mmCIF file of C-alpha atoms in Angstrom:
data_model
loop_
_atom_site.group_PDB
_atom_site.id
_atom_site.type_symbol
_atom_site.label_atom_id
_atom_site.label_comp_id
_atom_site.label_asym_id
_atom_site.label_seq_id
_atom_site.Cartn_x
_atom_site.Cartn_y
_atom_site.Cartn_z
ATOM 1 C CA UNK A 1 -0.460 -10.914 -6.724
ATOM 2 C CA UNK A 2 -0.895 -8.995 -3.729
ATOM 3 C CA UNK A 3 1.656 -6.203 -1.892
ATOM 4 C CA UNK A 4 3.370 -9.184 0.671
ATOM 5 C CA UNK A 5 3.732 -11.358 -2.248
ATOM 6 C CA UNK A 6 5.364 -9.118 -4.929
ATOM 7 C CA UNK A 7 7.590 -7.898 -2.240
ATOM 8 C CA UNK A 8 8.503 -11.016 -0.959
ATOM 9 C CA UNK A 9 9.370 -12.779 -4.897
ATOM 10 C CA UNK A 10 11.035 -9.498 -6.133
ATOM 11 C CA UNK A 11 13.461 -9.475 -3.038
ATOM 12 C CA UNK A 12 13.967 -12.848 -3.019
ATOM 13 C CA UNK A 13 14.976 -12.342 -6.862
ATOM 14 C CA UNK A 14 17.345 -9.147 -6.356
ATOM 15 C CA UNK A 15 19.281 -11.091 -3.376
ATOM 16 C CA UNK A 16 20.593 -13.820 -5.954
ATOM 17 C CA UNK A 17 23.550 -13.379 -8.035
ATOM 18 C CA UNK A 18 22.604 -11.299 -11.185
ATOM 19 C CA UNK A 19 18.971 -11.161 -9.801
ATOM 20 C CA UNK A 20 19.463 -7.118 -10.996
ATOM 21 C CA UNK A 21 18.958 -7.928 -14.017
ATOM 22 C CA UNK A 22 15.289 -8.412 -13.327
ATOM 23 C CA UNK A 23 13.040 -5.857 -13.983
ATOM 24 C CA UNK A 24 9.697 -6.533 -12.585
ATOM 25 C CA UNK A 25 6.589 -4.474 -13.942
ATOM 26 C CA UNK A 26 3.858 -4.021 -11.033
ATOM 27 C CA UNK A 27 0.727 -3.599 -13.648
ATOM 28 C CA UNK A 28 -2.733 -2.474 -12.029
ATOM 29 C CA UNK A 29 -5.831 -0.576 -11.620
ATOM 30 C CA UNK A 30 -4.767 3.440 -10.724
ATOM 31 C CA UNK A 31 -4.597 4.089 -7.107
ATOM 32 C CA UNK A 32 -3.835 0.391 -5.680
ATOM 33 C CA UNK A 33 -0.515 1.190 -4.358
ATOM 34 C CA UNK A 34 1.916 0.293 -7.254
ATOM 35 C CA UNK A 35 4.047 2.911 -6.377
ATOM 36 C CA UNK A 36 3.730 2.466 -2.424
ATOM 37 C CA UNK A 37 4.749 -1.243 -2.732
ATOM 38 C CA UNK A 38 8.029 -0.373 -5.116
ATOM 39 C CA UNK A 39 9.219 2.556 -2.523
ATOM 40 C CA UNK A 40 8.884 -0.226 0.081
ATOM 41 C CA UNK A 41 11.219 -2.515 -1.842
ATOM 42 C CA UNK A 42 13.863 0.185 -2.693
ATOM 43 C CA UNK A 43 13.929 1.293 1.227
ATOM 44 C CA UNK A 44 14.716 -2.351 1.748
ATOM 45 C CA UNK A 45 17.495 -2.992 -0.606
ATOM 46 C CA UNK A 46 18.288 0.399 0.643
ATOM 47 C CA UNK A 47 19.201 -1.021 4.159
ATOM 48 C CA UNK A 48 20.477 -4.315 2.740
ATOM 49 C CA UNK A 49 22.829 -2.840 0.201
ATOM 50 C CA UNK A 50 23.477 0.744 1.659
ATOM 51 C CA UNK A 51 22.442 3.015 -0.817
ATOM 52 C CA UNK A 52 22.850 6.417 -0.647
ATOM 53 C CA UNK A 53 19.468 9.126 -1.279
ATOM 54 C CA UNK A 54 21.612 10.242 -4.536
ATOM 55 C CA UNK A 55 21.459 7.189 -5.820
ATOM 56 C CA UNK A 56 17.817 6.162 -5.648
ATOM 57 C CA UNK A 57 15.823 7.463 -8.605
ATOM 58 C CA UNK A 58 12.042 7.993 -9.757
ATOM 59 C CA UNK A 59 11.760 8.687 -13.217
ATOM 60 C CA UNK A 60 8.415 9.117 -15.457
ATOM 61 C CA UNK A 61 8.198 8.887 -18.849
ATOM 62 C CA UNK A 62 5.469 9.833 -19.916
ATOM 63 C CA UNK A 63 6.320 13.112 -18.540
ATOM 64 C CA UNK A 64 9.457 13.698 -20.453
ATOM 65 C CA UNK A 65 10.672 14.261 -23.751
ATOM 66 C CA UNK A 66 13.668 11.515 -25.293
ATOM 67 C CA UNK A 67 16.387 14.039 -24.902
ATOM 68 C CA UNK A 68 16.099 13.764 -21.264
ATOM 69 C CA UNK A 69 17.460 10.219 -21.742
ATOM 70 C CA UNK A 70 19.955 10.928 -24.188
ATOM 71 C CA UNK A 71 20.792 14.236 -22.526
ATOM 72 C CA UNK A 72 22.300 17.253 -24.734
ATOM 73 C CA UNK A 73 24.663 17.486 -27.158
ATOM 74 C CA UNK A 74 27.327 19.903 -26.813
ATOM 75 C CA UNK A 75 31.159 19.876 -28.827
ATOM 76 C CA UNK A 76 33.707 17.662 -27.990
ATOM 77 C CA UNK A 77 36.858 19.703 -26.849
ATOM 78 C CA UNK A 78 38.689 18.076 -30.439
ATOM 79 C CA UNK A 79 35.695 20.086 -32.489
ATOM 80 C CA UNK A 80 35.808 17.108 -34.202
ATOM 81 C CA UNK A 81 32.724 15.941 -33.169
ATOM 82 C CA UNK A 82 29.220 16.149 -30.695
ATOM 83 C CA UNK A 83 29.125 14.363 -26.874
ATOM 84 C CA UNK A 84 26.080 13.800 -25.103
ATOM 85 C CA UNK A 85 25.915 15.634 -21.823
ATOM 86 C CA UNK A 86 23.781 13.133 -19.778
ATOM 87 C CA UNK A 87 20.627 14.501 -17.576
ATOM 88 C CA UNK A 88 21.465 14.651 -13.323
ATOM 89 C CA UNK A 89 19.174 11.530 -12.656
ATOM 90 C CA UNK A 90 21.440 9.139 -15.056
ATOM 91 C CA UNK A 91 24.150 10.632 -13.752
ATOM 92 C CA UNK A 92 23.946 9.475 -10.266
ATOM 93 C CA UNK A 93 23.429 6.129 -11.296
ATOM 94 C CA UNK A 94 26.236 5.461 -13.859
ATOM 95 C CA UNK A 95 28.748 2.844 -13.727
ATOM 96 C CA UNK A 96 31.056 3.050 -10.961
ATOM 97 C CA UNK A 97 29.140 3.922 -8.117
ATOM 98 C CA UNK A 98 28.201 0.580 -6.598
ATOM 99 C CA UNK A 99 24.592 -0.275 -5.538
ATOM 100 C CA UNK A 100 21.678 2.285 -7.089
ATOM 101 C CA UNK A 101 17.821 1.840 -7.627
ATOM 102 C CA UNK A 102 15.409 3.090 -10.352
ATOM 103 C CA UNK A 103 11.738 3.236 -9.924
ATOM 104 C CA UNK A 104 10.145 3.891 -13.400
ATOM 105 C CA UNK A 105 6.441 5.425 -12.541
ATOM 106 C CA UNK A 106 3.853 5.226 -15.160
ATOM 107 C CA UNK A 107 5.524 3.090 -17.787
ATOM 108 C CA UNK A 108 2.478 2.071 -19.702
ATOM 109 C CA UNK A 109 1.887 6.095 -20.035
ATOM 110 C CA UNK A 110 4.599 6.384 -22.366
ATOM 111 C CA UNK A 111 4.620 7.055 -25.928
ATOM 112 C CA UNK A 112 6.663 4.887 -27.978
ATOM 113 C CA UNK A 113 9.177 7.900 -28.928
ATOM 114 C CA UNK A 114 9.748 7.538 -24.455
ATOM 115 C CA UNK A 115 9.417 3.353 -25.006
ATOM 116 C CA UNK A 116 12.496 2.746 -27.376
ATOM 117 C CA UNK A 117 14.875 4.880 -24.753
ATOM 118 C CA UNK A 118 13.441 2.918 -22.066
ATOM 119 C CA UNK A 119 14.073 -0.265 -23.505
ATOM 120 C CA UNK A 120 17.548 -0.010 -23.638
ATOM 121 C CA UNK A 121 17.989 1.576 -20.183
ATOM 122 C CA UNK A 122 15.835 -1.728 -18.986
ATOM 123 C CA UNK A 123 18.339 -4.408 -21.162
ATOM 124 C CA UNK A 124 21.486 -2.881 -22.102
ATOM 125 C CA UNK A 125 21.794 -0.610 -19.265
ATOM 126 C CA UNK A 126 22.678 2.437 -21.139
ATOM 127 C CA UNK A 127 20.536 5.964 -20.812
ATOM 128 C CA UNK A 128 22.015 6.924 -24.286
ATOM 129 C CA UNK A 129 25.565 6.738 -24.422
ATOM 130 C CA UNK A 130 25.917 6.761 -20.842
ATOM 131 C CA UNK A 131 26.565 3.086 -19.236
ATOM 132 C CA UNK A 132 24.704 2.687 -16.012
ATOM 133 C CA UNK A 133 25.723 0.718 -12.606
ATOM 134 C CA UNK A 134 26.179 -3.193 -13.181
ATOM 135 C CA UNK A 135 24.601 -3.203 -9.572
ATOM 136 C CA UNK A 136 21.254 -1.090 -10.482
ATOM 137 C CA UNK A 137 17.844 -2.520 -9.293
ATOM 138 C CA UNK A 138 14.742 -1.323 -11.630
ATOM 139 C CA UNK A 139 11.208 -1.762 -10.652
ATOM 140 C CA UNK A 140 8.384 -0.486 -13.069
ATOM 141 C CA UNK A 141 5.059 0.545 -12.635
ATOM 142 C CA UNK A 142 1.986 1.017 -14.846
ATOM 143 C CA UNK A 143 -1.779 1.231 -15.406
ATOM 144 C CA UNK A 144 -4.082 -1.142 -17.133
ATOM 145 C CA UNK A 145 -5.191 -0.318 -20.627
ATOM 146 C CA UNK A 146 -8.509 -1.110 -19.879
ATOM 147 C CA UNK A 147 -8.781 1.393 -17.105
ATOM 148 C CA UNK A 148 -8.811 4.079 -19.331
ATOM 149 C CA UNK A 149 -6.883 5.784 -16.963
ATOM 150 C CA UNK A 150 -4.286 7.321 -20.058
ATOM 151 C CA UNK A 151 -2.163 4.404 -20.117
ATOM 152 C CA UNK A 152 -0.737 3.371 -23.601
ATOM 153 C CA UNK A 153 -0.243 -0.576 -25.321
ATOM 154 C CA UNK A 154 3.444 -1.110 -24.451
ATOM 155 C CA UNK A 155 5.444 -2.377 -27.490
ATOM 156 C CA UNK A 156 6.176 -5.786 -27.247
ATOM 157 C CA UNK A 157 9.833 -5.752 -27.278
ATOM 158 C CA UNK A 158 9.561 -3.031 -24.139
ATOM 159 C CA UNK A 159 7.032 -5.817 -23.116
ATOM 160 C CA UNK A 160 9.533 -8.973 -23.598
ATOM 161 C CA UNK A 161 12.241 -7.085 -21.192
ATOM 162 C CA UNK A 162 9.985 -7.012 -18.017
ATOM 163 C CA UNK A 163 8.782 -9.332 -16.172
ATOM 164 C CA UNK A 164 5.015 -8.225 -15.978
ATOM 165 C CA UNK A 165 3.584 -9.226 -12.250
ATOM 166 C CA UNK A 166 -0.085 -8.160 -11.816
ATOM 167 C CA UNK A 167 -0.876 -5.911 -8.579
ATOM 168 C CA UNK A 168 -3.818 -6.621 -6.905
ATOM 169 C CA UNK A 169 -5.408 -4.976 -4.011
ATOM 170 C CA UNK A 170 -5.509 -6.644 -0.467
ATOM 171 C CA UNK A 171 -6.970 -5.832 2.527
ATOM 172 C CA UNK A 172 -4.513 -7.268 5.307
ATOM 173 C CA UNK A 173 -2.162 -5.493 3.503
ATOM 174 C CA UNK A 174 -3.221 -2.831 2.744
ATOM 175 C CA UNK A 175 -4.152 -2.369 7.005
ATOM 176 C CA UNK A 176 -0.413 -2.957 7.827
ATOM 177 C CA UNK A 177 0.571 -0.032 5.319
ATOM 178 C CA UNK A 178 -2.016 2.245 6.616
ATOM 179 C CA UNK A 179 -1.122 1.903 10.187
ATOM 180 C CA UNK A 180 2.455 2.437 9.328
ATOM 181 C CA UNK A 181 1.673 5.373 7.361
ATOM 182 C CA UNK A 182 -0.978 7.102 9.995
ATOM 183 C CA UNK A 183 -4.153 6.550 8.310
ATOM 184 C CA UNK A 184 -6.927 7.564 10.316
ATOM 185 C CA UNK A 185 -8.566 4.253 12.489
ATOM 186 C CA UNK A 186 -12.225 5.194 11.609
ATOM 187 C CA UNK A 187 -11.096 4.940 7.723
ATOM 188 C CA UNK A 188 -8.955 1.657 8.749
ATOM 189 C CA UNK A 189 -12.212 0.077 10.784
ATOM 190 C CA UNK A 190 -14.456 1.180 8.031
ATOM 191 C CA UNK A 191 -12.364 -0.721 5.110
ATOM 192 C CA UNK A 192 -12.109 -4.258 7.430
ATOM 193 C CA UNK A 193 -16.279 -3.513 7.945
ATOM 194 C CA UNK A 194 -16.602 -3.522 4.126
ATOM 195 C CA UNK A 195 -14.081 -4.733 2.751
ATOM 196 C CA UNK A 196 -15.348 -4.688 -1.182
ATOM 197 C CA UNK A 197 -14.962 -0.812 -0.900
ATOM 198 C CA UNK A 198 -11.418 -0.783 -0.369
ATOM 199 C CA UNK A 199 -10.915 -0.907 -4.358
ATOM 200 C CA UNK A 200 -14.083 -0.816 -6.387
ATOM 201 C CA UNK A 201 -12.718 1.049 -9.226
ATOM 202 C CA UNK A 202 -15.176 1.197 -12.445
ATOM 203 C CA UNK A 203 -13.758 3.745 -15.548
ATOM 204 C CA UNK A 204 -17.211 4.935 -16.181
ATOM 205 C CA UNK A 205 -16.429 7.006 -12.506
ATOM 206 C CA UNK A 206 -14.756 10.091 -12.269
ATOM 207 C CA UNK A 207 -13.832 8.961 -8.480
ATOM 208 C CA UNK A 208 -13.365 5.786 -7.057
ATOM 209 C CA UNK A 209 -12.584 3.851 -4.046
ATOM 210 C CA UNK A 210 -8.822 2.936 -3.723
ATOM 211 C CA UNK A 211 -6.175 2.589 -1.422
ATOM 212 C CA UNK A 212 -5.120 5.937 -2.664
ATOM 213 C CA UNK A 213 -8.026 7.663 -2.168
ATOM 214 C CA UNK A 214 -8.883 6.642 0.892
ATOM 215 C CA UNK A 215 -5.676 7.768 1.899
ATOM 216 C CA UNK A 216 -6.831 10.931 0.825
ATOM 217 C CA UNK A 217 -10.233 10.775 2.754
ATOM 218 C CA UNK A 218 -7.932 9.911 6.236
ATOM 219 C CA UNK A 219 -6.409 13.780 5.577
ATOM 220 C CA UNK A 220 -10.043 15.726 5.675
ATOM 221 C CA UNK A 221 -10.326 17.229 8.851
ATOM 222 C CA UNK A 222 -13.314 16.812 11.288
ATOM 223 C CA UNK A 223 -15.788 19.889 10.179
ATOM 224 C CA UNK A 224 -17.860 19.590 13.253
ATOM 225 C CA UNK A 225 -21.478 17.780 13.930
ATOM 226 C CA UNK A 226 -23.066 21.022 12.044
ATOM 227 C CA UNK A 227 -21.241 20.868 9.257
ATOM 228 C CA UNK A 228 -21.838 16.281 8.662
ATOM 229 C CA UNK A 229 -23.237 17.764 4.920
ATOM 230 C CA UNK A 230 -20.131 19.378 4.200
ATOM 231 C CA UNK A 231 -17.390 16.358 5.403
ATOM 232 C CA UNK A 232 -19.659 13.925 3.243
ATOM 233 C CA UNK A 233 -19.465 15.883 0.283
ATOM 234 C CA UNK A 234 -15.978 16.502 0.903
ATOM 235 C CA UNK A 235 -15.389 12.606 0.845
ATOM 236 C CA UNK A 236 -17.082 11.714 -2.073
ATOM 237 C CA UNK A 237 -14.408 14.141 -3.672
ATOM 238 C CA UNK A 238 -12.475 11.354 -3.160
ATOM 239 C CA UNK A 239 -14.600 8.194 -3.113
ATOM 240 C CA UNK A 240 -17.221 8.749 -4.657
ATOM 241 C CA UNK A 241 -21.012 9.370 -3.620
ATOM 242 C CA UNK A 242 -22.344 5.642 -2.290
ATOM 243 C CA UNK A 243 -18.869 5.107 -0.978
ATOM 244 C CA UNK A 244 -19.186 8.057 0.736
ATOM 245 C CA UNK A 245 -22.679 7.575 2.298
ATOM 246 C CA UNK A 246 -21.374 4.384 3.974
ATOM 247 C CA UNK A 247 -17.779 5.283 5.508
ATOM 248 C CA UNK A 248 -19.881 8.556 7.114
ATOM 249 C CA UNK A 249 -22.371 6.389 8.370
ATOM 250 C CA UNK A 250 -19.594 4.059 9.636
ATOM 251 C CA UNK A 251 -17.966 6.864 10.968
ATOM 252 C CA UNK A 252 -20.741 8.654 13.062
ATOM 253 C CA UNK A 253 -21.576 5.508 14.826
ATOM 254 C CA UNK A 254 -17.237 4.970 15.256
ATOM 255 C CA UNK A 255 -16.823 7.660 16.892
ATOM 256 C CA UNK A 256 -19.977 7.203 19.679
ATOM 257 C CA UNK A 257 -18.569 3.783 20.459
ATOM 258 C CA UNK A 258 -19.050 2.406 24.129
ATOM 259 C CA UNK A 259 -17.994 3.866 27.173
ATOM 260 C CA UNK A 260 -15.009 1.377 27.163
ATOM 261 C CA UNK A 261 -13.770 2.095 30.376
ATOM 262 C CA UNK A 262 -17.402 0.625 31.983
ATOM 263 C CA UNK A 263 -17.377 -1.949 29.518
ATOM 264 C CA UNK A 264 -14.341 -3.621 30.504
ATOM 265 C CA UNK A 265 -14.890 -3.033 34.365
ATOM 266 C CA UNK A 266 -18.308 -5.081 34.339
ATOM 267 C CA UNK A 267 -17.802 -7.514 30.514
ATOM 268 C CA UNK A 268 -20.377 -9.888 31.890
ATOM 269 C CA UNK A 269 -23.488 -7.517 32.072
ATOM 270 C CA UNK A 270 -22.250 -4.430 29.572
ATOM 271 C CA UNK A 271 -25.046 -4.158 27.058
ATOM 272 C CA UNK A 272 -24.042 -5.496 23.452
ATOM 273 C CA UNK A 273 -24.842 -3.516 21.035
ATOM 274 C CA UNK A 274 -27.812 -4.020 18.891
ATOM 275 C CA UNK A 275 -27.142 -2.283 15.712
ATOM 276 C CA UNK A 276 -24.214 -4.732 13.479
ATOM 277 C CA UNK A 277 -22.113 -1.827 12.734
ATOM 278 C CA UNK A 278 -21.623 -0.778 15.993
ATOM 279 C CA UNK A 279 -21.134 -4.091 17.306
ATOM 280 C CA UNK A 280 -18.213 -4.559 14.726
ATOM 281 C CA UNK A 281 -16.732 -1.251 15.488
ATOM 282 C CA UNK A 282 -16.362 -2.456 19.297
ATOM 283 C CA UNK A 283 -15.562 -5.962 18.635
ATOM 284 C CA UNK A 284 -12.414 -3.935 16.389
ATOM 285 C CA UNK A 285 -11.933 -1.584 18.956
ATOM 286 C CA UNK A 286 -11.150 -4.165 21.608
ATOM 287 C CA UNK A 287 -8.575 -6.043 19.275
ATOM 288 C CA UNK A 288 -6.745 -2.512 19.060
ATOM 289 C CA UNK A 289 -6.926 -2.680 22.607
ATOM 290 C CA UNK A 290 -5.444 -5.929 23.203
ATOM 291 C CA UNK A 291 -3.082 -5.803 20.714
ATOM 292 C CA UNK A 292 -1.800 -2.916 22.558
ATOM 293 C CA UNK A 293 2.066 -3.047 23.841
ATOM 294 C CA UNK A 294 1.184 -1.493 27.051
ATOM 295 C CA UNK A 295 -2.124 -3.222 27.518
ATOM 296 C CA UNK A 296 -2.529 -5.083 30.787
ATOM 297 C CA UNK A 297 -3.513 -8.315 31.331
ATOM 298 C CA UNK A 298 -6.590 -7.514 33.349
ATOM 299 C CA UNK A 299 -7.556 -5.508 30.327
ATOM 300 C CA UNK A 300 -6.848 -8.223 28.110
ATOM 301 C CA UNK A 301 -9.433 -11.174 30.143
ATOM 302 C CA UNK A 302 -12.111 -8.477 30.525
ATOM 303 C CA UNK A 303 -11.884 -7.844 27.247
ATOM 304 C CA UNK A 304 -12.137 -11.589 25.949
ATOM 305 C CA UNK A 305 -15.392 -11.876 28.871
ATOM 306 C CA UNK A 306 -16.951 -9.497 26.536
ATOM 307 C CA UNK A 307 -16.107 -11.019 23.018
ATOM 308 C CA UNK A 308 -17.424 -14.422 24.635
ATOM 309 C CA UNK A 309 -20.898 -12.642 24.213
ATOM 310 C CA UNK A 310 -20.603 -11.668 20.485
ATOM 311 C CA UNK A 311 -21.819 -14.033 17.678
ATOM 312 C CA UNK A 312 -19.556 -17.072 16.459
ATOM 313 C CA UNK A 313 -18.069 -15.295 13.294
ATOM 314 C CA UNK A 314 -17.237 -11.854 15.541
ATOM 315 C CA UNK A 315 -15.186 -14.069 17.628
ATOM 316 C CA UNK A 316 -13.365 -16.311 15.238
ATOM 317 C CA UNK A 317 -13.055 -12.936 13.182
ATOM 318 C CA UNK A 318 -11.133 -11.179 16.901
ATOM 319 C CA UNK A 319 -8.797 -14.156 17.387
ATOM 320 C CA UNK A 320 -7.802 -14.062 14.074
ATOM 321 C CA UNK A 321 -6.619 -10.665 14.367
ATOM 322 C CA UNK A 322 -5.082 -11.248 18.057
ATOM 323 C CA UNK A 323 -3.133 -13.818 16.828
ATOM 324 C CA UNK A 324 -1.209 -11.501 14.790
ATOM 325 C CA UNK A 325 -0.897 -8.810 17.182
ATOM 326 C CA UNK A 326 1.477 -8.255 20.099
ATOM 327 C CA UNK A 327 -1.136 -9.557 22.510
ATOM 328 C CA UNK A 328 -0.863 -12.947 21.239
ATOM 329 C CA UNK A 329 1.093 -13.958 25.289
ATOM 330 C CA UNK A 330 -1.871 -12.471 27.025
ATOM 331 C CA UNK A 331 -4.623 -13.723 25.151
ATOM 332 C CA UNK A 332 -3.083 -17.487 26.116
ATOM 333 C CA UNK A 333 -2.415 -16.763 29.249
ATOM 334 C CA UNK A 334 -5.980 -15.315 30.005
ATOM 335 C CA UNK A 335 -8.467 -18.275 31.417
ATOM 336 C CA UNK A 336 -11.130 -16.279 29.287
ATOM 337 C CA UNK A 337 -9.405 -17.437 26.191
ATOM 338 C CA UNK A 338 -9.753 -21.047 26.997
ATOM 339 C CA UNK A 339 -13.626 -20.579 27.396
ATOM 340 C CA UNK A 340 -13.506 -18.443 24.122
ATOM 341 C CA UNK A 341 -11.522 -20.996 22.518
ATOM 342 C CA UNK A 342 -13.440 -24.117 23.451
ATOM 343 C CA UNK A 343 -16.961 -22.368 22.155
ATOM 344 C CA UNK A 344 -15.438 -21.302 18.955
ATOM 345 C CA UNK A 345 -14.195 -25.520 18.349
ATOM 346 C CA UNK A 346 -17.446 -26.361 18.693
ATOM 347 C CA UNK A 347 -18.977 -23.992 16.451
ATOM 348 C CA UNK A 348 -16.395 -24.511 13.691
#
């Protein structure tokens, strides 16, 4: 299932009555944006049920020990016997304080001494001998075993609890995050250009493509045209090598687009470009700039003159993409569009 779906069936699922009692497990290859997609949810019920900061938790367990479940014991004040002081994180999500949220990171990293605890936190609602919030949303997250990535079998009574929803990668998803989030457009245009690199993650690699590290790539800063060696280098300390090789590439010829201002003040005679990648880059490059809010409508019919001189599959592929954008008014209202459209019926 991809990011828009799980979101959309887990919320749909915490808004009915008792639908907390749910606790899905995202499950997928490291670096796909597990965690990214159950932060999104919890900011939403967030808003919806007004949650306060204090109250929204991210615990891993494979990074502590069972006593910071149970918590410590210390004397009861009769001396009669030993109380369990619960740990802060618990605390702020006990029973009593209304709507809370717990994001469990790395699940399937667990041992089984940090799997039993969990189990009962996930079911019973109790973190020891301390009962949690009748109104507390869980979400899990978790690695494949066969990624080799350190993830552990889960027990199947930990197993029988969850409600296990595969994660995969998706690209159109994956685009609305990064914009959100201010990835870099040259690593955005480079992703929709080849797609298959977005996630290509084999365990034999010490790097990999994934939404994570490419997220990683968008923070290198530019090293200068002297130092192109370096910067690629740099990237495949992310990527890897061959993924590498192609989002430079990609990215030299990105960033010596078109003079876009001359483009768009003669469409009918500006020069196409011959290379592919370039001609993808500009074809992308003019759906940012329709898609614009402040984009005029002028813009927006020299623009579609152009794209009436790229191949079929560039076209259908740009209004695609416009038709999801805030341009979608403009690009009707433009008497370009209507040639546009009328070619691409044909071909189709």
């Amino acid at each position: 299932m991809k990011f828009s779906e799980l979101k959309e069936s887990i919320l749909a699922q915490f808004a009915v009555a008792g639908g907390n009692r749910v606790v899905p497990f995202l499950e997928g290859k490291p670096g796909g944006g597990k965690s990214a997609c159950a932060r999104e949810i919890v900011q939403e019920l967030k808003t919806r049920f007004k949650i306060a900061d204090e109250q929204i938790v991210e615990f891993n367990p494979s990074l502590r020990d069972p006593v910071d479940i149970l918590g410590i014991p210390f004397r009861h004040e009769s001396g009669t016997h030993n109380v369990w002081l619960p740990p802060k994180e618990f605390y702020n999500l006990r029973q009593g304080v209304g709507p809370c949220a717990l994001i469990i990171e790395e699940l399937t990293d667990a041992p089984i001494a940090m799997q039993n605890p969990m189990c009962r936190i996930i079911l019973d609602r109790y973190a020891g001998s301390l009962k949690l919030s009748e109104e507390l949303f869980i979400i899990a997250t978790g690695n494949r075993v066969e990624d080799k990535s350190g993830a552990n079998r889960m027990s199947t009574k930990l197993g029988n609890r969850l409600r296990c929803l595969p994660f995969d990668e998706n690209l159109e998803d994956w685009v609305r995050w990064a914009k959100a989030s201010g990835i870099k457009d040259e690593v955005i245009k480079f992703l929709q250009f080849q797609p298959k690199l977005l996630s290509d993650f084999d365990p034999k690699r010490k790097t990999n493509p994934t939404p994570r590290s490419w997220a990683s790539v968008s923070l290198i800063p530019d090293m200068g045209k002297d130092k192109e060696t370096l910067f690629q280098d740099t990237v495949a300390g992310d990527v890897g090598e061959g993924a590498a090789a192609s989002y430079c590439a990609f990215r030299k010829m990105y960033l010596s687009l078109p003079n876009f201002k001359s483009l768009l003040m003669d469409p009918k005679n500006y020069a196409i470009p011959a290379d592919l990648s370039v001609r993808w880059a500009t074809v992308m490059k003019l759906i940012d700039m329709i898609s614009a809010p402040k984009c005029s409508q002028d813009t927006t019919d020299a623009a579609l003159i152009y794209l009436e001189r790229m191949p079929a599959d560039m076209q259908a592929m740009a209004v695609r993409e416009l038709f999801k954008g805030e341009g979608k008014k403009r690009l009707i209202l433009s008497p370009s569009f209507k040639h546009l459209a009328s070619k691409l019926s044909k071909v189709i």
